[in-house]
Coordinates of C-alpha atoms and ligand atoms in Angstrom, one line a residue:
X1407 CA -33.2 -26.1 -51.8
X1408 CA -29.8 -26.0 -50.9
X1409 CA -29.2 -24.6 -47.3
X1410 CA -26.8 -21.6 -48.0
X1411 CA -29.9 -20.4 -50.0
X1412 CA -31.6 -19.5 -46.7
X1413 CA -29.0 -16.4 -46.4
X1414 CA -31.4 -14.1 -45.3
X1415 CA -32.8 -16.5 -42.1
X1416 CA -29.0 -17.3 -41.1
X1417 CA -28.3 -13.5 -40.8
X1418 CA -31.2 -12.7 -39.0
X1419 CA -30.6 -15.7 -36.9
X1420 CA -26.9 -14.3 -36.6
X1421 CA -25.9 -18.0 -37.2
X1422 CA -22.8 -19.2 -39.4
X1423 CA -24.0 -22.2 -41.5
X1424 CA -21.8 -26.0 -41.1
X1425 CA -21.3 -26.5 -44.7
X1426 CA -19.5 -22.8 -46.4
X1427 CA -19.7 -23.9 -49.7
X1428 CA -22.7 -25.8 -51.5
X1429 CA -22.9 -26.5 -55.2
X1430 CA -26.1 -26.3 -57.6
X1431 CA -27.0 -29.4 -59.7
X1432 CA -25.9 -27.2 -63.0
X1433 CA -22.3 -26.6 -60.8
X1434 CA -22.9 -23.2 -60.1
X1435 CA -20.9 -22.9 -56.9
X1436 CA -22.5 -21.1 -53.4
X1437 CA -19.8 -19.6 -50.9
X1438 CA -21.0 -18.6 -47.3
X1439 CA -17.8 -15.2 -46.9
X1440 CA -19.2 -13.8 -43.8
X1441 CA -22.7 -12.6 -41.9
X1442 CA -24.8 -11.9 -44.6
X1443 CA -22.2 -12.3 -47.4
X1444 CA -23.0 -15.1 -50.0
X1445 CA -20.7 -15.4 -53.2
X1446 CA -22.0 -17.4 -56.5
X1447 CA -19.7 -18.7 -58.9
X1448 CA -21.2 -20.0 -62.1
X1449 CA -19.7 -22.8 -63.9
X1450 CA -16.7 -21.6 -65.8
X1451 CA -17.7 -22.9 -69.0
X1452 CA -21.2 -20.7 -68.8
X1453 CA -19.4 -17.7 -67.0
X1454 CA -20.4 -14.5 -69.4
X1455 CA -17.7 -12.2 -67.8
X1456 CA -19.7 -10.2 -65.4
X1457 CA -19.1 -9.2 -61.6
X1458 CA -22.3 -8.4 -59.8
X1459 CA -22.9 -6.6 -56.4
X1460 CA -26.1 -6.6 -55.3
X1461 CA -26.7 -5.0 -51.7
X1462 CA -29.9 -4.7 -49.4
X1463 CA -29.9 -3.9 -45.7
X1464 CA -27.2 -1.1 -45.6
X1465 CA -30.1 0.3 -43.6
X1466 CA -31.1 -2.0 -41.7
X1467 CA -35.6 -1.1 -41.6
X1468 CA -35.3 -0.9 -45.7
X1469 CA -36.9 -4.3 -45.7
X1470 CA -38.5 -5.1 -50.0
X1471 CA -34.9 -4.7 -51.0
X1472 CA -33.5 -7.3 -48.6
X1473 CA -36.8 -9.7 -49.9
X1474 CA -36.3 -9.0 -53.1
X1475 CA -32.3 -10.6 -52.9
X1476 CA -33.6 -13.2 -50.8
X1477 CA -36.1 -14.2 -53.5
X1478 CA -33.5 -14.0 -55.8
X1479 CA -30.6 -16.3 -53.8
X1480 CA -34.0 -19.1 -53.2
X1481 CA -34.4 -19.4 -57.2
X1482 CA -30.3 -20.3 -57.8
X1483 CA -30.4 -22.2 -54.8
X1484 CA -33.6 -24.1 -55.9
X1485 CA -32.0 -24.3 -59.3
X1486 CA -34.8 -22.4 -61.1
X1487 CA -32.3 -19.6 -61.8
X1488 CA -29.3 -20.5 -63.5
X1489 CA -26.3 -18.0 -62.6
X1490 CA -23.8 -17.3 -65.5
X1491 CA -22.6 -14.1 -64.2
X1492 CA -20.5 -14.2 -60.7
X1493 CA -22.4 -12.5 -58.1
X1494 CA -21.2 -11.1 -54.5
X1495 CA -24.7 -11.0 -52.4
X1496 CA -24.0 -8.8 -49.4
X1497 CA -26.9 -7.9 -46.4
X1498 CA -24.9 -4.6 -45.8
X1499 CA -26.2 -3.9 -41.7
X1500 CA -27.0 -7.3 -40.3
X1501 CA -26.8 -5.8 -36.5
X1502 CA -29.4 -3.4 -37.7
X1503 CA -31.7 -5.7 -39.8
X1504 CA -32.2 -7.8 -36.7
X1505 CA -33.5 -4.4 -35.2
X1506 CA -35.6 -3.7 -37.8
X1507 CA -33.9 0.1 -37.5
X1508 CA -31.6 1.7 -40.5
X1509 CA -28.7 1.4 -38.1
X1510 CA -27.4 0.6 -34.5
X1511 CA -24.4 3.6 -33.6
X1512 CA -24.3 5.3 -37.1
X1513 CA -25.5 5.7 -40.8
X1514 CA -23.0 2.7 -42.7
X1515 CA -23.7 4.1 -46.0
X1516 CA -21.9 7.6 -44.7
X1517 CA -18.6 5.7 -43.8
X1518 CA -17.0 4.4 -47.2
X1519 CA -14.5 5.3 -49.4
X1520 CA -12.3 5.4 -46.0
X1521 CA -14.1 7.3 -43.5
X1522 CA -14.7 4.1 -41.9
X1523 CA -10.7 4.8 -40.8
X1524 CA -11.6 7.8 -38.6
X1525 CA -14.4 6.5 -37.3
X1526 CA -15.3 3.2 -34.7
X1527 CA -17.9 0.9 -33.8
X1528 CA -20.1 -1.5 -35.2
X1529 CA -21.1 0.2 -39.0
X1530 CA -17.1 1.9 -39.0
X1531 CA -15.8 -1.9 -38.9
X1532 CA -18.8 -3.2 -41.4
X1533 CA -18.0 -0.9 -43.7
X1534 CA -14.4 -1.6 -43.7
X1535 CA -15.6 -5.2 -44.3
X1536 CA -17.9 -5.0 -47.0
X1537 CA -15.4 -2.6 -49.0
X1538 CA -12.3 -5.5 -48.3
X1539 CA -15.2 -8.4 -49.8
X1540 CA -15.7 -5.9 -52.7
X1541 CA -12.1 -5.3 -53.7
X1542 CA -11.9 -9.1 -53.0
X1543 CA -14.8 -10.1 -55.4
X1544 CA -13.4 -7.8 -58.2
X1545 CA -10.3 -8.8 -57.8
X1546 CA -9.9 -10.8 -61.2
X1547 CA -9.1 -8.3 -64.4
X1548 CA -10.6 -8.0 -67.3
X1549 CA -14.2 -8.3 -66.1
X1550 CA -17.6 -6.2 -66.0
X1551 CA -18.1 -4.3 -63.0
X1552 CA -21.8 -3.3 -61.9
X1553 CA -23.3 -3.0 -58.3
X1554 CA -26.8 -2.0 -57.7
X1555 CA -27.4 -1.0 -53.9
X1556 CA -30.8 -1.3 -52.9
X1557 CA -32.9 0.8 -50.9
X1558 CA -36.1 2.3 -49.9
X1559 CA -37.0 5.8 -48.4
X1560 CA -37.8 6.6 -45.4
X1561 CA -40.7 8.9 -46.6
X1562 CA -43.2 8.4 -49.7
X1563 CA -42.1 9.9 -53.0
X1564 CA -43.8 11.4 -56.0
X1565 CA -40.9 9.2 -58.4
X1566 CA -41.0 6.0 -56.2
X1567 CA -38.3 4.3 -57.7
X1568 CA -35.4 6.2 -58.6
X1569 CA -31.7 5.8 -59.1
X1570 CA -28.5 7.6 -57.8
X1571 CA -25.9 8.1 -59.9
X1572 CA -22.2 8.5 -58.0
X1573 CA -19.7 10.9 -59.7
X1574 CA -16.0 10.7 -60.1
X1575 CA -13.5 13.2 -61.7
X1576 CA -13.4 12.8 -66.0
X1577 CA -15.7 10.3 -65.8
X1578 CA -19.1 10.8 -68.4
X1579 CA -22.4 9.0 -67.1
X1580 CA -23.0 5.9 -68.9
X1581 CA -26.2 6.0 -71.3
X1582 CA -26.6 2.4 -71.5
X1583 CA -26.5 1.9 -68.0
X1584 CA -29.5 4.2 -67.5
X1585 CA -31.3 2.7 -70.5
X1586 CA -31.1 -0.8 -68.5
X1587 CA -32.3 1.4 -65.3
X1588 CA -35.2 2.7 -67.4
X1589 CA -36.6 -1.4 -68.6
X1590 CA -35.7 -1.8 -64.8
X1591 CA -39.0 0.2 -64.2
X1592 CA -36.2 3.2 -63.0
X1593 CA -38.2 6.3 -63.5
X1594 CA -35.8 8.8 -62.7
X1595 CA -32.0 9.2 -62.0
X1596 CA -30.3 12.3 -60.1
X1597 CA -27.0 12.4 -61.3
X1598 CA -24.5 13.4 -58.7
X1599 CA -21.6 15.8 -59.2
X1600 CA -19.4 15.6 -56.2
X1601 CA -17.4 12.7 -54.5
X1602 CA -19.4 11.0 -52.1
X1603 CA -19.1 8.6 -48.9
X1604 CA -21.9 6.1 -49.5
X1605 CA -21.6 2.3 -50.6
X1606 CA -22.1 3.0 -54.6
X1607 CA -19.9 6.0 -54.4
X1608 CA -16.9 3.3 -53.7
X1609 CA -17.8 1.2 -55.6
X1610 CA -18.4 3.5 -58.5
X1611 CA -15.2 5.9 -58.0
X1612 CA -12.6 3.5 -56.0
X1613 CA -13.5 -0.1 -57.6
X1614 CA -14.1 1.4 -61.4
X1615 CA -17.5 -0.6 -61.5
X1616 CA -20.9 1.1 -62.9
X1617 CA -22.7 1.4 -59.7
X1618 CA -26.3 3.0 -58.3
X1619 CA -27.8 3.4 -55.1
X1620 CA -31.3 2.5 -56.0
X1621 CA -34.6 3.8 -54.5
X1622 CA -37.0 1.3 -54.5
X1623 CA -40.1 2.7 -52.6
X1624 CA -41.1 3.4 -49.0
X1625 CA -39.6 1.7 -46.1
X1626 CA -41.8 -1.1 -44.3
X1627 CA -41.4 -3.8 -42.2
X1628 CA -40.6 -7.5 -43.3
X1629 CA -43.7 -8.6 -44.9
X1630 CA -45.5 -5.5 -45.3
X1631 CA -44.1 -4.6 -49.1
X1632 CA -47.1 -6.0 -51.1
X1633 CA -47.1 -2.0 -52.3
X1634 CA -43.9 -2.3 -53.3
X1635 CA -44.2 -3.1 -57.4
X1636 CA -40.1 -4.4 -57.9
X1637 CA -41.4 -6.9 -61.1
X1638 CA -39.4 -5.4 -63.3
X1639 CA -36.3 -5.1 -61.6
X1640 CA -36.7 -8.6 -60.1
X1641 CA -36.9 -9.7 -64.3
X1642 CA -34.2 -7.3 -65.1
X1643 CA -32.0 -9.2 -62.4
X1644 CA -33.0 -12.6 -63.2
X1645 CA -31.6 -11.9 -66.8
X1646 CA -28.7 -10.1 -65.4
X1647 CA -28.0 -12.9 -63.3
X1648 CA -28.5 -15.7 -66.5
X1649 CA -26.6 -13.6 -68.9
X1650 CA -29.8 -13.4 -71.1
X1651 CA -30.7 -9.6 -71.3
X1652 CA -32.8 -8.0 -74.0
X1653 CA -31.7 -5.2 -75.7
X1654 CA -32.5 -1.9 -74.4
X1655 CA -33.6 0.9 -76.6
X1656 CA -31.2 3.5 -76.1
X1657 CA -33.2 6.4 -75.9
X1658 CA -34.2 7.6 -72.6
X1659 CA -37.5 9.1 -73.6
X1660 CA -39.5 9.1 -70.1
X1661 CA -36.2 8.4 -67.9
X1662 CA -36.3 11.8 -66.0
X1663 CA -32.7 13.1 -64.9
X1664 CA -31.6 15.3 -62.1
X1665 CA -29.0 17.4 -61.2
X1666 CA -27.9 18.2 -57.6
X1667 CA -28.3 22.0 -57.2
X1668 CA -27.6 21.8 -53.2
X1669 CA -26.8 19.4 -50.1
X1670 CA -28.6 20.9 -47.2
X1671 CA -26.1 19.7 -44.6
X1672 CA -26.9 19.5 -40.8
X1673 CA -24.6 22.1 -38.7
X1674 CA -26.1 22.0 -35.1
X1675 CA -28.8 21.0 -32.5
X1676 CA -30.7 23.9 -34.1
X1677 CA -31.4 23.2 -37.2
X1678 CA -35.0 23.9 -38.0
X1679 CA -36.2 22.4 -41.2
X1680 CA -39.6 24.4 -42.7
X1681 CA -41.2 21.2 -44.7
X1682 CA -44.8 19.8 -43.5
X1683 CA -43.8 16.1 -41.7
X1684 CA -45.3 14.4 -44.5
X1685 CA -43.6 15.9 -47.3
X1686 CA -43.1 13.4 -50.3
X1687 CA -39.4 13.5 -51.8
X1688 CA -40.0 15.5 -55.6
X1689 CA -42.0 17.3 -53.9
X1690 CA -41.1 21.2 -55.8
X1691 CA -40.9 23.6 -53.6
X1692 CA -41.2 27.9 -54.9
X1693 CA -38.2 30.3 -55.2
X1694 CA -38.2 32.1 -52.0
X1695 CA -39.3 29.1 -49.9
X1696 CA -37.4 29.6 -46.5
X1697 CA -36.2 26.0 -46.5
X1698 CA -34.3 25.5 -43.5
X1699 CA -32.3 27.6 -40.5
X1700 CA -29.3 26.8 -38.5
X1701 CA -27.3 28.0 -35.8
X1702 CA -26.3 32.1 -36.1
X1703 CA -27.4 33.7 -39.7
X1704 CA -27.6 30.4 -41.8
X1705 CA -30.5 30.4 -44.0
X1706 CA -31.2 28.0 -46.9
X1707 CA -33.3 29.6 -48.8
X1708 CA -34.6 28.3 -52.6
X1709 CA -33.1 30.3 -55.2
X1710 CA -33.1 27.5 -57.9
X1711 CA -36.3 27.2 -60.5
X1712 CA -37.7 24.0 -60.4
X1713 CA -35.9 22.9 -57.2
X1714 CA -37.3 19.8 -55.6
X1715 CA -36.3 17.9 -52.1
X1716 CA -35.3 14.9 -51.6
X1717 CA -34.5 12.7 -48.1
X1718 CA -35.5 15.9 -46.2
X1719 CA -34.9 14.4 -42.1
X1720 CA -33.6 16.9 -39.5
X1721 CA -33.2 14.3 -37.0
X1722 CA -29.4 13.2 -38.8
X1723 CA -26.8 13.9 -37.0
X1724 CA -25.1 17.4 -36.7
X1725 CA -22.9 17.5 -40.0
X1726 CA -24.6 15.2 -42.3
X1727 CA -26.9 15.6 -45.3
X1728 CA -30.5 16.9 -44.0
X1729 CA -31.9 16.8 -47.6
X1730 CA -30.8 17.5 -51.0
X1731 CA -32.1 20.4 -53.4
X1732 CA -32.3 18.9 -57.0
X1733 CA -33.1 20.3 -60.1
X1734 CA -34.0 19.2 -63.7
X1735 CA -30.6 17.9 -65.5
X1736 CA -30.0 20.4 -68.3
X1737 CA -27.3 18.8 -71.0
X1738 CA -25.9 16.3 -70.1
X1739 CA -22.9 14.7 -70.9
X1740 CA -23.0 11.2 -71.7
X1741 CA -21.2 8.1 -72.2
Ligands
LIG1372 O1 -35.3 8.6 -47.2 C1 -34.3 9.0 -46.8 O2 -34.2 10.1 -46.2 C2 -33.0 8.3 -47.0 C3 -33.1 7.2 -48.0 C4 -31.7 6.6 -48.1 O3 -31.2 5.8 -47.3 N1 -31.0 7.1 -49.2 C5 -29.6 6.8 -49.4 C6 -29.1 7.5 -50.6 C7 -27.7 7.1 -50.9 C8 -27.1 8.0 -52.0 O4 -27.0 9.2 -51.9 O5 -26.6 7.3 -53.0 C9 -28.9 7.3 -48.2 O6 -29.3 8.4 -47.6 O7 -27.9 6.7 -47.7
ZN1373 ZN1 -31.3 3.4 -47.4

């Protein structure tokens, strides 16, 4: 196997590899960019005219995600699977990975679409980073755009593997892109409705591409994911990857959507949150159900039928999201 194909050990090794650039016997051409940044370049002549990001390790503990793209790099780099789209493979919190904790100083997925400019430290200069190697990798016109950031929760969840869907101004929700979701073994998607700060949100609303953060499951350390059932996806990528995809059926019978009815945002040191600790995310909670207090009067009280949390964690810090309230998507508008 060629060496760059060992991505995942040089990152956690925080080692640069000699050679930058190795090539597959079919041509297919492997470029070391940066810790934990790996671009693949198919031949030109087999190139089908799509740009793919795939990111794992934006949190740093989320660890089947990060095995799943280091399965994935070992079969091009073995030669077993032969790339015809370009792809831009990117461990998003290498500093944190090596931890084993979702990140060092703070959260990287709350610091794109610029907030990384009013911020410092490690994740404020990673995120600048990744965001310069995206606009880098897209850079050629004309091309398909699509960037799947991978995930897992930090809490078990009655939908384990769902997707989230950025939002940006005039823009409809793409129905084919949640068709190919739903073959990806994607049981639900919550559709956002506000700009946001996290990895697929800049991707999605600065860089144009389709683009999901994707929930793949709870998180566990390296090794432990033998719960974790990502067959689907894995095939879905693998034909992604080879420019062989089936059709999807279009319809997205059994694909359940969400709306976002609230953010339950994090004001001060006391916050209480009113959930059990072992709360699953979808879990529904009853109208009246004194969610949450904070600092002075504010009470988040559920006044939305058929709310559900999701990501409830109080320990955030003060003004971040401590949870979102969702709700069955009604109509929806779709591309
Ligand atoms: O389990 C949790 O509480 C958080 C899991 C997680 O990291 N989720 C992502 C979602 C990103 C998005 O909203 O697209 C995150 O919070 O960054
Ligand atoms: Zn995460």
């Amino acid at each position: 196997m060629l060496a760059l194909g060992k991505l995942l050990e040089l990152t956690l090794a925080g080692r640069e590899p000699a050679a930058k650039i190795q090539l597959t016997v079919e041509g297919a051409r492997l470029r070391w960019l940066t810790e934990g940044a790996l671009e693949i370049t198919p031949p030109v002549a087999s190139d089908c005219g799509l740009d793919l990001i795939l990111s794992a390790g934006v949190h740093g503990n989320e660890t089947a995600p990060i095995e799943l793209l280091d399965r994935l790099l070992r079969a091009i780099a073995r030669g077993e699977l032969k790339p015809r789209s370009r792809v831009l493979l990117l461990f998003g919190n290498p500093a944190a990975m090596r931890r084993g904790e979702r990140f060092v100083v703070q959260d990287l997925n709350r610091l794109f679409n610029g907030v990384h400019e009013q911020s410092s430290g490690f994740e404020a200069l990673r995120a600048c980073e990744l965001e310069q190697l995206c606009v880098s990798f897209f850079a050629q016109p004309g091309r398909t755009r699509l960037h799947y950031d991978l995930h897992t929760a930090i809490r078990a969840s009655k939908i384990e593997q769902f997707a989230l869907y950025p939002w940006q101004a005039g823009r409809a929700h793409s129905r084919r892109e949640l068709a190919r979701l739903k073959a990806a073994g994607i049981d639900a998607a919550l559709l956002q409705s506000k700009p946001s700060t996290t990895f697929s949100a800049y991707t999605y609303a600065t860089l144009g591409a389709e683009a999901f953060t994707l929930e793949l499951g709870k998180a566990r350390p390296f090794g432990d994911n033998q719960m974790v059932n990502l067959d689907l996806l894995e095939q879905r990528l693998h034909a992604i990857i080879a420019g062989c995809e089936p059709e999807d059926d279009p319809s997205l019978d059994g694909l359940q959507l969400f709306a976002v009815a609230r953010e339950v945002i994090k004001h001060s040191d006391a916050f209480t949150l009113h959930l059990p600790a072992a709360i699953e995310n979808f879990s529904e909670l009853p109208l009246g159900y004194l969610l949450a207090e904070d600092l002075g009067d504010t009470r988040w009280t559920v006044e939305e039928p058929g709310a559900r949390i999701i990501f409830p964690n109080p320990r955030v810090h003060n003004g971040q999201r401590a949870g979102i309230l969702i709700v069955p998507a009604g109509d929806v508008n779709l591309a």
